[in-house]
Short mmCIF file of C-alpha atoms in Angstrom, two decimals:
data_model
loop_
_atom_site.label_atom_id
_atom_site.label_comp_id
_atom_site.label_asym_id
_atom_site.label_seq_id
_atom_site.Cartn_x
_atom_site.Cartn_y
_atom_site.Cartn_z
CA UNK A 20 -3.79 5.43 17.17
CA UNK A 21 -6.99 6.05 17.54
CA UNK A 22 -9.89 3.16 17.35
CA UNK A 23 -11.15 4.40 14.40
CA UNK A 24 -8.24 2.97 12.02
CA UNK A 25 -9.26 -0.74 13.76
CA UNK A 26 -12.73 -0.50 13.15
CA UNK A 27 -14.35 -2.77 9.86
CA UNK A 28 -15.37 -0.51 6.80
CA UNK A 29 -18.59 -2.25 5.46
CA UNK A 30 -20.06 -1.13 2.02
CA UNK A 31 -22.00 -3.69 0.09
CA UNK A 32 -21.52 -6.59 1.85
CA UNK A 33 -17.58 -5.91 1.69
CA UNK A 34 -15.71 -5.22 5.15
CA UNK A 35 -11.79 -4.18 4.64
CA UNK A 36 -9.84 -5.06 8.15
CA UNK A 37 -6.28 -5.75 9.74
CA UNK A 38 -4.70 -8.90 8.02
CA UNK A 39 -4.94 -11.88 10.30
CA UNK A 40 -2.43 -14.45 10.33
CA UNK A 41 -5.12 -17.37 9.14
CA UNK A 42 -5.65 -14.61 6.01
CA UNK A 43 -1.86 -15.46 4.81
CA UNK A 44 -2.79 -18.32 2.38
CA UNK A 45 -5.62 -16.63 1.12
CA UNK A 46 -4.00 -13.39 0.26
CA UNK A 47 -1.42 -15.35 -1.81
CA UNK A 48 -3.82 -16.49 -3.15
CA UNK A 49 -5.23 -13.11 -4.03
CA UNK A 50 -2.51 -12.19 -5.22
CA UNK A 51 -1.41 -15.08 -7.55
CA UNK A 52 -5.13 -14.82 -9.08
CA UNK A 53 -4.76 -11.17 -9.35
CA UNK A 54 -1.30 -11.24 -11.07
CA UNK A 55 -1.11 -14.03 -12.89
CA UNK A 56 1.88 -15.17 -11.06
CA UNK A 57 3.45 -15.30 -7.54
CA UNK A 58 6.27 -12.69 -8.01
CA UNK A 59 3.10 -10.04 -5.54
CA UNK A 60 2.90 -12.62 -3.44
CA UNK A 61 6.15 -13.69 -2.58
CA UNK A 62 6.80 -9.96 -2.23
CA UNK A 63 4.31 -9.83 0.80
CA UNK A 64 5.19 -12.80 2.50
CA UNK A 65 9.11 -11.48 2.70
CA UNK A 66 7.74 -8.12 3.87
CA UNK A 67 6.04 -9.66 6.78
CA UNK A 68 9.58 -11.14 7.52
CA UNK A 69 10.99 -7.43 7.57
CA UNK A 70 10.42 -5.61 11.15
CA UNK A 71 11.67 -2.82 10.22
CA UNK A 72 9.43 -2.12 6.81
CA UNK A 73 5.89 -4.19 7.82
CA UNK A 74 3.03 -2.97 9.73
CA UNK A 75 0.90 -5.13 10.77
CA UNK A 76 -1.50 -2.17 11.01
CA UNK A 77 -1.08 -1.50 7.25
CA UNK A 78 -1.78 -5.09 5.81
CA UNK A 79 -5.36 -4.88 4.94
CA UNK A 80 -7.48 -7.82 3.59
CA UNK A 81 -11.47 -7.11 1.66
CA UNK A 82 -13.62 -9.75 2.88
CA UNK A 83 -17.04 -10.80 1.52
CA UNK A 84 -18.80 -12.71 3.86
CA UNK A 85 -15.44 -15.19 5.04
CA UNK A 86 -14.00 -14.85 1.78
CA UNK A 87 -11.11 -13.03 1.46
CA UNK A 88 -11.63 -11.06 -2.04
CA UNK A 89 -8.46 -8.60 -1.94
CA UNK A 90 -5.38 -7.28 -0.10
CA UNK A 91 -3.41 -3.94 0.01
CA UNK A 92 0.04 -3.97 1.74
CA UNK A 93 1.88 -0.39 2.26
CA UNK A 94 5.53 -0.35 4.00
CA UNK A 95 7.65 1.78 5.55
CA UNK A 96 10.56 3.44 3.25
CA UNK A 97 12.66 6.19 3.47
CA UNK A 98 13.32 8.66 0.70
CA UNK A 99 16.66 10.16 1.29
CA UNK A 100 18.19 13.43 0.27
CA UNK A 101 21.72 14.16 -1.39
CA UNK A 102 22.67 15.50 2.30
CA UNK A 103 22.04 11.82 3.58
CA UNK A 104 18.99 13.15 5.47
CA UNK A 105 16.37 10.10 5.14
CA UNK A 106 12.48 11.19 5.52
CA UNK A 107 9.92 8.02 6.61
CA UNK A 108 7.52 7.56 4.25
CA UNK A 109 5.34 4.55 2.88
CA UNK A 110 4.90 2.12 -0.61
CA UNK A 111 2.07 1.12 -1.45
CA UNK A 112 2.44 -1.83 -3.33
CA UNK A 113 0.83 -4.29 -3.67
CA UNK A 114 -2.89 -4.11 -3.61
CA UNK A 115 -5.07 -6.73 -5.51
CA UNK A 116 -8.50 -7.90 -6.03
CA UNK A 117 -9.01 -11.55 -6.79
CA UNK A 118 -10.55 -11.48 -10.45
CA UNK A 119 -14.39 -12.58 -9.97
CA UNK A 120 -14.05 -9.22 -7.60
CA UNK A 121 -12.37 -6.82 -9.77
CA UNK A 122 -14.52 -3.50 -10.74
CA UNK A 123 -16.57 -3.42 -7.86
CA UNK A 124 -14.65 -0.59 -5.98
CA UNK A 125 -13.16 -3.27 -3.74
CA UNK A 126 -9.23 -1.89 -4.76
CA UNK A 127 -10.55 1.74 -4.59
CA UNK A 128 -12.14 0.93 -0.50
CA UNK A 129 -8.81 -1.31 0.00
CA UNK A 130 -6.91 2.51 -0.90
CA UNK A 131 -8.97 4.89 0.67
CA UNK A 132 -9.08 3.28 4.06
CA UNK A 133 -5.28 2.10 3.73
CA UNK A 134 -4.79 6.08 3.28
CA UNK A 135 -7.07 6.63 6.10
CA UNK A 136 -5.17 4.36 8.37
CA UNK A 137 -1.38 5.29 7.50
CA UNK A 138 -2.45 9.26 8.45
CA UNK A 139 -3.93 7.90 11.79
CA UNK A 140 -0.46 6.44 12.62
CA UNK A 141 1.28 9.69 11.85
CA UNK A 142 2.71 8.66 8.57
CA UNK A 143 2.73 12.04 6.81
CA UNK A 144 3.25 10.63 2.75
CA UNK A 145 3.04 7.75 0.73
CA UNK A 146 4.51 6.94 -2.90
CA UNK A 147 2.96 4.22 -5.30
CA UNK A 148 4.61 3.04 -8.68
CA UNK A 149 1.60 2.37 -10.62
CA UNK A 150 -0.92 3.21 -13.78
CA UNK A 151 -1.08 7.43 -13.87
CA UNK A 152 -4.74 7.36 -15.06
CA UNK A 153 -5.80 5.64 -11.59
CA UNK A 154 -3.66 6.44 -8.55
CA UNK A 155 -4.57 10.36 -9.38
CA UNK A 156 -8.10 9.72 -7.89
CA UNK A 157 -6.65 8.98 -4.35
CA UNK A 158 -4.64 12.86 -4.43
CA UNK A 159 -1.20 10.97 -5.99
CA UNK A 160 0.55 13.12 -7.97
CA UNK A 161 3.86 12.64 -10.20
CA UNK A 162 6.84 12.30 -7.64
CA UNK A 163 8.62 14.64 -9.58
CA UNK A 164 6.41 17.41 -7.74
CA UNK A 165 8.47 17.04 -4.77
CA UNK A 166 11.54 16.60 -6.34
CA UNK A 167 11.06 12.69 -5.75
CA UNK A 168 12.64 10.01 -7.18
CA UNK A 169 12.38 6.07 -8.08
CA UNK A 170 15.82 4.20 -7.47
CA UNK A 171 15.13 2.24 -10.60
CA UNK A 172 14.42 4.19 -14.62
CA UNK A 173 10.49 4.74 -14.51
CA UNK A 174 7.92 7.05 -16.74
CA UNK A 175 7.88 9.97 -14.16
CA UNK A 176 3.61 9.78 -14.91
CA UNK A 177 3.70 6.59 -12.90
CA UNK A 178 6.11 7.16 -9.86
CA UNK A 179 3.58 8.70 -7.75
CA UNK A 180 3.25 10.31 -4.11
CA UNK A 181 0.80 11.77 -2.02
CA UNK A 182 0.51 13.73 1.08
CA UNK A 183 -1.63 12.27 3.97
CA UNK A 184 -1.18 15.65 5.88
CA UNK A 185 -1.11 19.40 4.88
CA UNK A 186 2.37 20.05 3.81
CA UNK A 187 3.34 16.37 4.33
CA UNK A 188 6.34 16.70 1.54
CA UNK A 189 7.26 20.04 2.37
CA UNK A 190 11.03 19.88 2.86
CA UNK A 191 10.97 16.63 1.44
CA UNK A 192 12.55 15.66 -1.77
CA UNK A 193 15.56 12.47 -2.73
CA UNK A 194 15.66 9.46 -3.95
CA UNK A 195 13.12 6.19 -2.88
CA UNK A 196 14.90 3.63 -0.67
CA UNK A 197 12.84 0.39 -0.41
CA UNK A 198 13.44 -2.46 1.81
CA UNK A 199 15.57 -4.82 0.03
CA UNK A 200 12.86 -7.81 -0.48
CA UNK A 201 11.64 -5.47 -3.17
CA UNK A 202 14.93 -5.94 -4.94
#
C-alpha cells in the first residue's frame, strides 16, 4: 500500500485518519448519537473481533480538532456465485456523523477517502445497503447491474455496488455473504 492511503485528509478544519484504539469509545459514541441507538455500534465493535472481515486500514474516524465527529467502517465479504466460486469484495456499513456534525460533507469525505483507500489495497468493489438518492454520488449503482444480490429481501434501488477499478465486477455476479456479526 502505498503512503498515500495513511496520510490525514484535511478540509475545513476536518482530518479523516486510521481508527486508533483510544478512538473506540468515541466512535460508539458516534454511532449511538448518529443512530439513535447502539444496534451500529455494537455492529463495529464485533467486527473488530472478526480477523477475517476487519481492516484495520478501513476503519476511518473524522476528527475536528481532538474530537472525534464521525466514523466509516467497510469489511471484507464475499459475494458468491451459484458455481460456489466466492469473489472478495467489501460492505460499507456503517458510516456516521455525530449530529451537531451532520451536513457538513463530513460523511461524504469519510466515503470518498474510504473509497480511495480500499482501491489502494487492491480491493477491486464494494457494495453498500443504503438510501438510492445518496450512495449514487460516490459511482454506486443498483447491485442488480452485476447480477448482485442481498442475502436478505431489499428494494433493489438500495442494494448498491461500485467498482473501485475498471472492470472491477466484470465476471462477477451471486449472492452477498457477510460476516456473521451482521446477522
Amino acid at each position: 500500500m502505498t503512503s498515500q492511503a495513511y496520510q490525514r485528509i484535511e478540509m475545513n478544519h476536518i482530518t479523516i485518519r486510521k481508527e486508533q484504539l483510544e478512538d473506540r469509545q468515541a466512535v460508539y459514541t458516534v454511532h449511538r448519537l448518529a443512530f439513535g441507538q447502539d444496534e451500529e455500534a455494537i455492529l463495529v465493535d464485533r467486527l473488530r473481533e472478526n480477523k477475517q472481515a476487519f481492516i484495520p486500514d478501513l476503519s476511518l474516524v473524522a476528527t475536528f480538532g481532538q474530537e472525534i465527529t464521525g466514523h466509516i467502517l467497510f469489511t471484507e465479504i464475499r459475494i458468491v456465485n451459484g458455481n460456489g466460486e466466492e469473489f472478495a469484495s467489501l460492505a460499507l456499513a456503517p458510516v456516521s456523523v455525530a449530529p451537531g456534525f451532520q451536513r457538513k460533507g463530513i460523511g461524504s469525505m469519510l466515503i470518498r477517502h474510504g473509497l480511495e483507500v480500499a482501491g489502494q489495497l487492491g480491493y477491486q468493489s464494494a457494495v453498500v445497503l443504503g438510501h438510492a438518492t445518496y450512495y449514487p454520488r460516490f459511482g454506486f449503482r443498483p447491485a442488480k447491474t452485476w447480477d448482485i444480490k442481498a442475502p436478505f429481501n431489499v428494494p433493489d434501488d438500495a442494494f448498491m455496488a461500485t467498482e473501485l477499478v475498471k472492470d472491477g465486477l466484470s465476471g462477477v455476479s451471486g449472492t452477498v455473504r457477510y460476516p456473521d456479526e451482521f446477522g
